[in-house]
Short mmCIF file of C-alpha atoms and ligand atoms in Angstrom, two decimals:
data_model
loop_
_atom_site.label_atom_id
_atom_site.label_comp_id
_atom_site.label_asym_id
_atom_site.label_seq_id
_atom_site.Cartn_x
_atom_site.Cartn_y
_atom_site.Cartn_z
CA UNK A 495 27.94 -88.74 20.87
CA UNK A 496 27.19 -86.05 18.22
CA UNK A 497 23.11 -85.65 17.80
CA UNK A 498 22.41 -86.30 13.85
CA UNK A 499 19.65 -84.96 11.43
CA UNK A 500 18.53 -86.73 8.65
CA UNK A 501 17.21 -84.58 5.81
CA UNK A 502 15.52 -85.55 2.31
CA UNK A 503 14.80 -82.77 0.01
CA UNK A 504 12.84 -84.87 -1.61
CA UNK A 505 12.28 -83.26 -5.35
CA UNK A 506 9.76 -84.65 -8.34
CA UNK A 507 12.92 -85.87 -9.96
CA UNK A 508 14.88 -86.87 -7.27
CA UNK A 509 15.35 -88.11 -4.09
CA UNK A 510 18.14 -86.35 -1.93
CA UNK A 511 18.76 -87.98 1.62
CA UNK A 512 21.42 -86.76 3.98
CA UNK A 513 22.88 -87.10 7.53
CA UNK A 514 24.27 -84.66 8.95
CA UNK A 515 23.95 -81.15 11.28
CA UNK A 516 24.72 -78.64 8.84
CA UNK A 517 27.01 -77.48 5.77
CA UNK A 518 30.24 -78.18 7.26
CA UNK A 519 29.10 -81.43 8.48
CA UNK A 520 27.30 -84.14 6.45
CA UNK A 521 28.20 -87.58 7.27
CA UNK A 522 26.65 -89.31 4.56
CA UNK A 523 24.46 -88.71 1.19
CA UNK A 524 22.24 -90.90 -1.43
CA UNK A 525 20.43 -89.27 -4.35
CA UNK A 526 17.68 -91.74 -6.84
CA UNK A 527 15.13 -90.94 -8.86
CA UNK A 528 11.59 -90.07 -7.72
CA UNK A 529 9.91 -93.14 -9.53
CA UNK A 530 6.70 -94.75 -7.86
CA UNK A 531 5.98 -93.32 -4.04
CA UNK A 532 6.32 -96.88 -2.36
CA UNK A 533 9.66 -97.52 -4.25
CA UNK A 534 11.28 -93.60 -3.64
CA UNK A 535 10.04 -93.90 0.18
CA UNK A 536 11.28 -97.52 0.92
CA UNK A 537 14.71 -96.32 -0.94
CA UNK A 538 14.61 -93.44 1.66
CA UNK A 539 13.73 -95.45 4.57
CA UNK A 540 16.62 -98.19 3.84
CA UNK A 541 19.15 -95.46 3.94
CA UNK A 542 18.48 -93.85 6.87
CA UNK A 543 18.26 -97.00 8.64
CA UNK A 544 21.58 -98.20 7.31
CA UNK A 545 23.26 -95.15 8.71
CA UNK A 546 21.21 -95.48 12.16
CA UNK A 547 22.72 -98.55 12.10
CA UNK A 548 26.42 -97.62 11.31
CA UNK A 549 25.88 -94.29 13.38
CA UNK A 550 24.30 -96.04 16.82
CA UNK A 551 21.19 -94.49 17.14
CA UNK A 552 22.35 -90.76 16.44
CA UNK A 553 19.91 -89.92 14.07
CA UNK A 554 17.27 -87.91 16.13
CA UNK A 555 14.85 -86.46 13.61
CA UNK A 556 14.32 -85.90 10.24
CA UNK A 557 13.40 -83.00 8.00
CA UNK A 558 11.78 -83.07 4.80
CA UNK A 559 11.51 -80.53 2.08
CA UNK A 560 9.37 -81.68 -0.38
CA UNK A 561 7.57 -80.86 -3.99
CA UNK A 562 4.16 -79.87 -3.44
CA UNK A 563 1.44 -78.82 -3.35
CA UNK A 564 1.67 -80.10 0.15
CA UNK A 565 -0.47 -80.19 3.61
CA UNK A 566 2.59 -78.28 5.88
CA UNK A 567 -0.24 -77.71 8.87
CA UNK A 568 1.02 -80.14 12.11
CA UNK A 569 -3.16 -79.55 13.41
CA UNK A 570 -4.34 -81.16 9.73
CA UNK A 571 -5.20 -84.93 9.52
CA UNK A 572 -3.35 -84.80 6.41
CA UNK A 573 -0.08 -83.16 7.65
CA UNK A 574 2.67 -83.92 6.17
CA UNK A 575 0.88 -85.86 3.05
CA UNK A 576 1.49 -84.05 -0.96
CA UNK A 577 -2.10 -82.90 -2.00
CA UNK A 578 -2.73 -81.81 -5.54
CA UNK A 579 0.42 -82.65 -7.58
CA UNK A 580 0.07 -83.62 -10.90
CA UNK A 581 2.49 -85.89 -10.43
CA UNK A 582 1.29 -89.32 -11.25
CA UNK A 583 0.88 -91.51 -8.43
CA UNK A 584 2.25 -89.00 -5.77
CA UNK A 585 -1.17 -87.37 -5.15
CA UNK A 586 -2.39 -87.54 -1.39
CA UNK A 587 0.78 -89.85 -0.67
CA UNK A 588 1.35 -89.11 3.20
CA UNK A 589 5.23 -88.83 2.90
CA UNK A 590 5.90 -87.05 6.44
CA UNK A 591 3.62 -90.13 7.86
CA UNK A 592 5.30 -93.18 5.85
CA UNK A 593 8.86 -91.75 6.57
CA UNK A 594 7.92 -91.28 11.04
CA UNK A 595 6.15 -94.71 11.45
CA UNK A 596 9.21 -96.11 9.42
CA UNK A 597 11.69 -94.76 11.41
CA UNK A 598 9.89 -93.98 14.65
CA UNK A 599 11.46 -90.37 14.74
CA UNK A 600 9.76 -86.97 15.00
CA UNK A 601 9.40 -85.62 11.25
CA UNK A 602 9.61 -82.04 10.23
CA UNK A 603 7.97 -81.27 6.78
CA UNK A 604 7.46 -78.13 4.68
CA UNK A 605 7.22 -76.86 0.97
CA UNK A 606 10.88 -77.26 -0.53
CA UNK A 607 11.47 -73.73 -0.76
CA UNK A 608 10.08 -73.02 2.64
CA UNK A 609 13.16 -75.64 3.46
CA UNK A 610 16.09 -73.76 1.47
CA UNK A 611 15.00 -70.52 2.55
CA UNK A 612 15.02 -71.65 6.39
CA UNK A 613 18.88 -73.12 5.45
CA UNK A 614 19.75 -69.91 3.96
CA UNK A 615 18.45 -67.88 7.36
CA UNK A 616 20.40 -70.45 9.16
CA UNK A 617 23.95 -70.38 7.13
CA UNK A 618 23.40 -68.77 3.53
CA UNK A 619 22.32 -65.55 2.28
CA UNK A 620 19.57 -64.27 4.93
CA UNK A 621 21.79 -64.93 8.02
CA UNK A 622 20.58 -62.78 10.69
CA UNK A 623 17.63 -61.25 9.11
CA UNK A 624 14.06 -62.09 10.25
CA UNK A 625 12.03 -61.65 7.23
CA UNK A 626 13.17 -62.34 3.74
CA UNK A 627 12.20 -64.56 0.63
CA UNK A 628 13.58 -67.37 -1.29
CA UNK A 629 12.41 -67.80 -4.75
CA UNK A 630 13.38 -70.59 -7.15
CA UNK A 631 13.17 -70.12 -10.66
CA UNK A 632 13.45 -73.35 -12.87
CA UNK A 633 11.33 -75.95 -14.23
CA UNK A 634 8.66 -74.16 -12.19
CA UNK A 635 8.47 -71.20 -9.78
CA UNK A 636 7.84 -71.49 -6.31
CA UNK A 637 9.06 -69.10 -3.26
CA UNK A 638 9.24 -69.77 0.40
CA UNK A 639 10.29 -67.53 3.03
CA UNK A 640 10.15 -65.80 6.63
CA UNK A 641 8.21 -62.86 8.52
CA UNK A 642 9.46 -62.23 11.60
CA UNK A 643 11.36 -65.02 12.45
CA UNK A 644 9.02 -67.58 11.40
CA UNK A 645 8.21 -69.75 7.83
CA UNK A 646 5.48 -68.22 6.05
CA UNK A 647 2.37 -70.89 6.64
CA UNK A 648 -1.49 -70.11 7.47
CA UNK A 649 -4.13 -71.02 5.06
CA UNK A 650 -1.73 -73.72 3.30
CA UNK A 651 1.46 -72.25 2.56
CA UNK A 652 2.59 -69.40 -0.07
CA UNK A 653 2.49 -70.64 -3.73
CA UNK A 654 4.57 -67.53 -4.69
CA UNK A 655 4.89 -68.60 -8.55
CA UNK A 656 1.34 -68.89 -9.22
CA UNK A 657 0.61 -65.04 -8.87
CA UNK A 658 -0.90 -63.02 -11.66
CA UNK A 659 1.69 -60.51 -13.22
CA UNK A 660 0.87 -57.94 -15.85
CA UNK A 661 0.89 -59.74 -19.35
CA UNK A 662 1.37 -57.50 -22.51
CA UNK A 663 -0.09 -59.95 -25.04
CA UNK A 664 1.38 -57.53 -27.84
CA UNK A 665 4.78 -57.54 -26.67
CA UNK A 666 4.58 -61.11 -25.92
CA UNK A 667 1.76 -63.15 -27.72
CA UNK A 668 2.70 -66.58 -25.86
CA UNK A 669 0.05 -67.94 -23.45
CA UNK A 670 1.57 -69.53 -20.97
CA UNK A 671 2.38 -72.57 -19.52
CA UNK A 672 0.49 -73.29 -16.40
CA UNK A 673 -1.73 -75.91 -16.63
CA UNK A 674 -3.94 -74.08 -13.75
CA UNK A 675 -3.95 -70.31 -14.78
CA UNK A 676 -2.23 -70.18 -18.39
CA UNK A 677 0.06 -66.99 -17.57
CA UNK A 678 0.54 -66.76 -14.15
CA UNK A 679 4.37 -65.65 -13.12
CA UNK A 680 4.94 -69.27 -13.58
CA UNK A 681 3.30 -70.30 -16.65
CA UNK A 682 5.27 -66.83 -18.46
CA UNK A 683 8.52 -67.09 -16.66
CA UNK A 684 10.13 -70.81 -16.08
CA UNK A 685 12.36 -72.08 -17.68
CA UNK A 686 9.54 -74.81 -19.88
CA UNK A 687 7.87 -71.08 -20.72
CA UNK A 688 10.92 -69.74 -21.72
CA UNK A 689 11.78 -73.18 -24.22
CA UNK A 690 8.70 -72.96 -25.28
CA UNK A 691 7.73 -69.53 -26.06
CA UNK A 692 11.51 -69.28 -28.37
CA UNK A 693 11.80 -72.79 -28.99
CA UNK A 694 15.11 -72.99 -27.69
CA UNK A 695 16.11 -74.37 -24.38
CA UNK A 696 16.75 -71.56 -21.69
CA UNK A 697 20.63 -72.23 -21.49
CA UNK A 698 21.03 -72.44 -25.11
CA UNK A 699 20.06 -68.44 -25.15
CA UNK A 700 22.70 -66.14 -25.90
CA UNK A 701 22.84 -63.21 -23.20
CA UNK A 702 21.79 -60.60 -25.43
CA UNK A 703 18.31 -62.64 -26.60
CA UNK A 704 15.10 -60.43 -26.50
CA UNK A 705 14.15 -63.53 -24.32
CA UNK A 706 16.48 -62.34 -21.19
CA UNK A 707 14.51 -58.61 -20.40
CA UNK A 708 11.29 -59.69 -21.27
CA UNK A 709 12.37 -63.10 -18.54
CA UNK A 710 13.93 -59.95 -16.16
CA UNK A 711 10.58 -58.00 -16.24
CA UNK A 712 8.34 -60.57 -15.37
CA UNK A 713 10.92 -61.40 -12.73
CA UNK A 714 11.34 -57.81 -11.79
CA UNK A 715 7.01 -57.27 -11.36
CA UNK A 716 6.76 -60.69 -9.42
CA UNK A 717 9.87 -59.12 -6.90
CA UNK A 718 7.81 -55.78 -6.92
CA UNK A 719 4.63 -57.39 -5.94
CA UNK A 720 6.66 -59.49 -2.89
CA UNK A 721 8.27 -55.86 -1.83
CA UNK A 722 4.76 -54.64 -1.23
CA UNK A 723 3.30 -57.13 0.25
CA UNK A 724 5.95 -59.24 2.33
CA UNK A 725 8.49 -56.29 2.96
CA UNK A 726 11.25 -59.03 2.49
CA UNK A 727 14.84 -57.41 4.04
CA UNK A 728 16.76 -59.71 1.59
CA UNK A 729 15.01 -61.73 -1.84
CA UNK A 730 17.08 -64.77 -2.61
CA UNK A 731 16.25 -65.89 -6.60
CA UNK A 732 17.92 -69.35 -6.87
CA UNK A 733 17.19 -72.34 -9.46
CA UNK A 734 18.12 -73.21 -12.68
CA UNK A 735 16.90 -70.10 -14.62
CA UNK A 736 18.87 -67.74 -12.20
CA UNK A 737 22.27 -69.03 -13.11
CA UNK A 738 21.69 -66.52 -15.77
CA UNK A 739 24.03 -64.25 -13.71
CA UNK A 740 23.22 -60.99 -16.10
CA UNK A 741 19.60 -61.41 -15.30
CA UNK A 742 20.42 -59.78 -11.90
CA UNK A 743 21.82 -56.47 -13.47
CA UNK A 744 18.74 -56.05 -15.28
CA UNK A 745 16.14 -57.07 -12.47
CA UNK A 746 18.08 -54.81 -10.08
CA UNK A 747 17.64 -51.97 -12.63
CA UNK A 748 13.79 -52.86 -12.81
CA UNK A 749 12.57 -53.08 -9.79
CA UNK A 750 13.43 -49.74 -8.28
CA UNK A 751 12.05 -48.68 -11.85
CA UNK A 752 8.74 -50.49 -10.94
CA UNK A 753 8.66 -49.48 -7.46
CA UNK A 754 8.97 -45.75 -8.41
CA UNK A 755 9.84 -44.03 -5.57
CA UNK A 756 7.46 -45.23 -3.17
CA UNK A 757 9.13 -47.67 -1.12
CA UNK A 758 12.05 -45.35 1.00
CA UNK A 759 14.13 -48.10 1.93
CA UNK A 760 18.05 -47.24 1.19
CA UNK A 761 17.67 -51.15 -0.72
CA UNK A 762 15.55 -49.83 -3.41
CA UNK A 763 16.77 -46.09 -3.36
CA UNK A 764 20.28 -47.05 -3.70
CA UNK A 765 21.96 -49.37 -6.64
CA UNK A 766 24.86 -50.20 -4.62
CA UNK A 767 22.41 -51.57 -1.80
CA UNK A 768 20.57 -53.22 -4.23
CA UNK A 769 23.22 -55.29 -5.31
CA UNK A 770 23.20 -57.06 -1.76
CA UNK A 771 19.21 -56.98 -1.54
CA UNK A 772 17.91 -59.16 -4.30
CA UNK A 773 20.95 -61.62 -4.03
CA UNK A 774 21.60 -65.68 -5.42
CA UNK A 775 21.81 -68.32 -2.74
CA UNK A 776 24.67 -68.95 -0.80
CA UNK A 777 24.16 -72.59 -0.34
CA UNK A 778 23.90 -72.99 -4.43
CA UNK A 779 22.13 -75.95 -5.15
CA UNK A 780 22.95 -77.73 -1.26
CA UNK A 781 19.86 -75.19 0.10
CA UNK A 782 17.57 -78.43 -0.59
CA UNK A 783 19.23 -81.08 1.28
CA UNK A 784 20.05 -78.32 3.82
CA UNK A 785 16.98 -76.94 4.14
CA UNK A 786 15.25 -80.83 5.27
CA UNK A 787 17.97 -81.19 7.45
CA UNK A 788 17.21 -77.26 9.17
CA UNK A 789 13.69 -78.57 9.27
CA UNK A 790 14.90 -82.08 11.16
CA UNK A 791 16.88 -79.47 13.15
CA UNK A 792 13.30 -77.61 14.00
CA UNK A 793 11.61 -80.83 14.57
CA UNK A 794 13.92 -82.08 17.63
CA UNK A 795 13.48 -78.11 18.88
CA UNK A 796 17.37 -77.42 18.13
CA UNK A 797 18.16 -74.48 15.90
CA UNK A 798 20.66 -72.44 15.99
CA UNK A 799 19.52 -69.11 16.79
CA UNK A 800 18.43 -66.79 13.71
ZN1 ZN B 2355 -0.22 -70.96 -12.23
#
């Protein structure tokens, strides 16, 4: 009998549960709405039992990737739980601890993008690479990645989209959007920042908008500040934002710009090289649901190697 992961990328939208053991193989799917936390997690709970059910027992862990903030520390008495979210009702819900005593399986739980950017190490865009960065840019920013072989944790985990970039209050007068720091990489470059600072919705932007450099600079300073202090060999920009394709040109074009000669890696020296260094995911929008079921994958100890 084939060992089976079950995975929720569970989002502040929506829910996303899977079975499965990777891309090529997922046995069965349900996606619903993140409403209350007893609702969402007894949803969740119903449909991996069904399957353990149908599938005799072959579910052997499962992996979440979840919104956060969240406690990702195993030693914490509040592992596994979502701490400071402003998300009504979801604050200090222990969703790792609900979704193990419901199932009586081990549970592996990290930040969402910590999640996608283990699935792309595994069988996207950072395949044999060691250290290396997934950001997502959409309704907010938040990046996840590896050093050496291993998900960035330690104090909490990295809350990549809440650093503070340069902000030229001439060139750009809006404030920003974060309700924590005001203009933060987040609050000046999601997509809610983008709506709001033009008044028109992200997608709706033509490609030639003054919004698109101005988006690819602040972009281009965050990837800058990652290069210096991460040393990422690969940056993965995903979410909603990034499907601006013609926002790569320009941050590619940037960021050696930014750099200015100081970093001597062939990546930032050489165009061509940069092309496959600051890349879009390979696993598209599946590097959630993949990522919770990598993370069941790390929680039963089975991973293929990186
Ligand atoms: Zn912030």
């Amino acid at each position: 009998m084939t060992v089976l992961y079950g995975g929720i990328e569970a989002g502040g939208t929506k829910f996303v549960c899977a079975v499965g053991t990777g891309p090529d193989d997922i046995r069965a799917e349900a996606r619903f709405p993140t409403t209350t936390p007893q609702e969402t997690i007894r949803r969740a709970l119903d449909f991996f039992q069904e399957q353990q059910d149908r599938l005799g027992g072959a579910i052997c862990s499962i992996g979440i990737a979840s919104f956060g903030p969240v406690d990702p520390n195993p030693a914490s008495p509040t592992f596994g739980s979502i701490t400071s979210t402003p998300k009504p009702g979801w604050r200090n819900v222990d969703l790792a601890g609900e979704i193990r005593r419901g199932l009586n399986l081990p549970v592996g739980f990290d930040t969402d993008v910590n999640g996608a950017a283990l699935a792309e190490g595994l069988w996207g865009a950072a395949q044999g690479l060691d250290t290396f960065i997934y950001l997502t840019v959409g309704t907010g920013i938040g990046g996840g990645g590896m050093v050496g072989g291993h998900l960035i944790h330690g104090l909490l985990h990295p809350e990549m989209g809440h650093i503070r970039i340069p902000h030229d209050r001439q060139a750009d007068p809006f404030e920003g959007c974060c309700p924590y720091h005001g203009d933060c990489l987040e609050g000046l470059a999601c997509g809610p920042a983008i709506a709001a600072r033009w008044g028109v919705r992200p997608e709706d932007l033509p490609p030639d908008h003054p919004a698109w450099p101005l988006e690819a600079h602040y972009l281009a300073l965050a990837l800058a500040n990652f290069i210096c202090t991460l040393s990422p060999q690969r940056i993965i920009l995903g979410g909603g934002v990034m499907k601006q394709q013609h926002l790569f040109p320009r941050i590619w074009a940037e960021v050696p710009e930014l750099l200015n000669g100081y970093i001597q890696a062939r990546p930032i020296l050489d165009q061509e090289e940069m092309q496959s260094y600051i890349v879009p995911p390979a696993l598209g929008a599946r590097a959630g649901v993949l990522g919770a079921i990598a993370l069941a994958r790390q929680a039963a100890g089975i991973l293929p190697h990186l």
